[in-house]
Coordinates of C-alpha atoms in Angstrom, one line a residue:
X860 CA 19.0 83.3 69.2
X861 CA 17.3 86.7 69.1
X862 CA 18.1 89.5 66.7
X863 CA 20.0 91.5 69.3
X864 CA 22.5 88.7 70.0
X865 CA 23.2 88.4 66.2
X866 CA 23.8 92.1 65.8
X867 CA 25.7 92.9 69.0
X868 CA 28.9 91.0 70.0
X869 CA 28.3 92.5 73.4
X870 CA 25.2 90.3 73.8
X871 CA 27.5 87.4 73.9
X872 CA 28.3 88.4 77.4
X873 CA 24.7 88.1 78.5
X874 CA 23.3 84.9 80.1
X875 CA 21.6 84.1 76.8
X876 CA 24.8 83.1 75.2
X877 CA 24.6 79.6 76.6
X878 CA 21.4 79.0 74.7
X879 CA 22.9 80.5 71.6
X880 CA 25.9 78.0 71.9
X881 CA 23.7 75.1 72.5
X882 CA 21.5 75.9 69.4
X883 CA 24.4 77.1 67.2
X884 CA 24.8 73.8 65.4
X885 CA 21.1 73.8 64.5
X886 CA 21.3 77.0 62.5
X887 CA 22.9 77.9 59.2
X888 CA 25.7 80.5 59.2
X889 CA 24.6 83.8 57.7
X890 CA 27.2 85.1 55.2
X891 CA 26.3 88.7 56.2
X892 CA 27.4 88.0 59.8
X893 CA 30.9 88.9 60.8
X894 CA 33.2 86.3 62.1
X895 CA 32.9 87.9 65.6
X896 CA 29.1 87.6 65.5
X897 CA 29.4 83.9 64.5
X898 CA 31.9 83.0 67.2
X899 CA 31.2 85.0 70.4
X900 CA 27.6 83.7 70.9
X901 CA 29.0 80.2 71.0
X902 CA 31.5 80.7 73.7
X903 CA 31.1 80.8 77.5
X904 CA 32.2 83.5 80.1
X905 CA 32.9 86.1 77.3
X906 CA 34.6 89.2 78.7
X907 CA 35.7 92.3 76.7
X908 CA 39.2 93.1 77.6
X909 CA 39.9 96.1 75.3
X910 CA 39.0 97.6 72.0
X911 CA 38.4 94.6 69.6
X912 CA 39.6 92.1 72.3
X913 CA 37.8 89.5 74.3
X914 CA 38.7 86.6 76.7
X915 CA 36.5 83.5 76.9
X916 CA 36.5 79.9 78.0
X917 CA 38.1 77.7 75.4
X918 CA 35.7 75.1 74.0
X919 CA 38.6 72.8 72.9
X920 CA 39.5 71.8 76.5
X921 CA 37.9 71.6 80.0
X922 CA 38.3 75.3 80.7
X923 CA 36.8 76.7 83.9
X924 CA 38.4 80.1 83.7
X925 CA 38.8 82.0 80.4
X926 CA 42.0 81.2 78.6
X927 CA 41.0 81.9 75.0
X928 CA 42.1 85.3 73.7
X929 CA 40.1 86.7 70.8
X930 CA 41.2 89.7 68.7
X931 CA 39.3 91.3 65.8
X932 CA 41.6 92.9 63.2
X933 CA 40.6 96.0 61.1
X934 CA 39.3 93.8 58.3
X935 CA 37.1 91.7 60.8
X936 CA 39.4 88.6 60.7
X937 CA 39.6 86.9 64.1
X938 CA 42.8 86.0 65.7
X939 CA 42.6 83.3 68.4
X940 CA 45.2 82.3 71.1
X941 CA 44.5 79.7 73.8
X942 CA 46.9 79.9 76.6
X943 CA 46.5 76.1 77.1
X944 CA 47.9 75.6 73.6
X945 CA 44.8 74.6 71.8
X946 CA 44.9 75.4 68.1
X947 CA 42.5 77.8 66.3
X948 CA 41.2 74.8 64.4
X949 CA 40.5 72.9 67.7
X950 CA 38.8 76.0 69.1
X951 CA 36.5 76.6 66.1
X952 CA 35.7 72.9 65.8
X953 CA 34.7 72.9 69.4
X954 CA 31.8 75.3 68.6
X955 CA 30.8 73.8 65.3
X956 CA 32.7 76.2 63.0
X957 CA 35.7 75.9 60.7
X958 CA 38.9 78.0 60.4
X959 CA 37.5 79.7 57.3
X960 CA 34.8 81.2 59.6
X961 CA 37.4 83.4 61.3
X962 CA 37.7 85.3 58.1
X963 CA 35.2 88.0 56.9
X964 CA 34.2 86.6 53.6
X965 CA 34.9 83.9 51.1
X966 CA 36.7 84.8 47.9
X967 CA 34.7 82.5 45.9
X968 CA 31.8 84.9 46.3
X969 CA 33.7 87.5 44.2
X970 CA 34.1 87.8 40.5
X971 CA 37.4 86.9 38.9
X972 CA 40.0 89.6 38.7
X973 CA 40.3 91.1 35.2
X974 CA 43.8 91.1 33.7
X975 CA 45.7 94.3 33.2
X976 CA 43.7 96.1 35.9
X977 CA 45.6 98.9 37.8
X978 CA 45.8 97.8 41.4
X979 CA 45.5 99.9 44.5
X980 CA 48.6 98.9 46.5
X981 CA 46.8 99.4 49.8
X982 CA 44.1 96.9 48.6
X983 CA 46.8 94.4 47.6
X984 CA 48.5 94.7 51.1
X985 CA 45.2 94.1 52.8
X986 CA 44.5 91.1 50.7
X987 CA 48.2 89.9 51.4
X988 CA 47.7 90.3 55.1
X989 CA 44.4 88.4 55.1
X990 CA 46.1 85.5 53.3
X991 CA 49.1 85.6 55.6
X992 CA 46.8 85.3 58.5
X993 CA 45.5 82.1 57.1
X994 CA 49.0 80.8 56.6
X995 CA 50.0 81.7 60.1
X996 CA 47.0 80.0 61.6
X997 CA 47.8 76.8 59.7
X998 CA 51.6 77.0 60.4
X999 CA 50.8 77.3 64.2
X1000 CA 48.7 74.2 64.1
X1001 CA 51.4 72.3 62.1
X1002 CA 54.1 73.5 64.4
X1003 CA 52.2 72.0 67.4
X1004 CA 52.2 68.6 65.4
X1005 CA 48.5 68.8 64.8
X1006 CA 47.4 67.8 61.3
X1007 CA 45.2 70.1 59.3
X1008 CA 41.6 69.0 58.5
X1009 CA 40.8 68.8 54.8
X1010 CA 38.9 72.1 54.7
X1011 CA 41.8 73.9 56.5
X1012 CA 44.4 72.2 54.1
X1013 CA 42.4 73.5 51.3
X1014 CA 42.2 77.0 52.7
X1015 CA 46.1 77.0 53.2
X1016 CA 46.5 75.9 49.5
X1017 CA 44.1 78.6 48.5
X1018 CA 46.1 81.2 50.5
X1019 CA 49.3 80.2 48.8
X1020 CA 47.7 80.5 45.4
X1021 CA 46.3 83.9 46.3
X1022 CA 49.7 85.1 47.7
X1023 CA 51.3 84.0 44.4
X1024 CA 48.6 85.9 42.4
X1025 CA 49.1 89.0 44.5
X1026 CA 52.8 89.0 43.9
X1027 CA 52.2 88.6 40.1
X1028 CA 49.7 91.4 40.1
X1029 CA 52.1 93.7 42.1
X1030 CA 54.9 93.4 39.8

């Protein structure tokens, strides 16, 4: 994959994205990449459908015409919806990623929160929204009678703990 493909999600719509998808499992994910930069090059027939929205062929089923909707939120989290009912976990596993790769960063990379710190309520709401997204993705998978893989189950439990902590801090 060349540098332009890594930096530009639009590059995923070029013919070179097939090569990127084929070699995607051979490279290590760069933590500085956004979730969009990690996912789009691994998909086929990517089309931009609007601001922060794309349509692509779903890698989780035999898809000839794009049926996977991709939306990037303000905090760079990716929301996925397959119109053939594939789960987000099935989609990301189909391209060698994990559900956690739909989120912009891993909280383990950050320092622990000092106690008695005054909190910016906007920051708390953003954190709550990010964790709620993780819960919604897992709930959708479970609602479709699909079990969670161990890393996804751990991410769900982590989201529950973080939501509990956000509520404690906000009080």
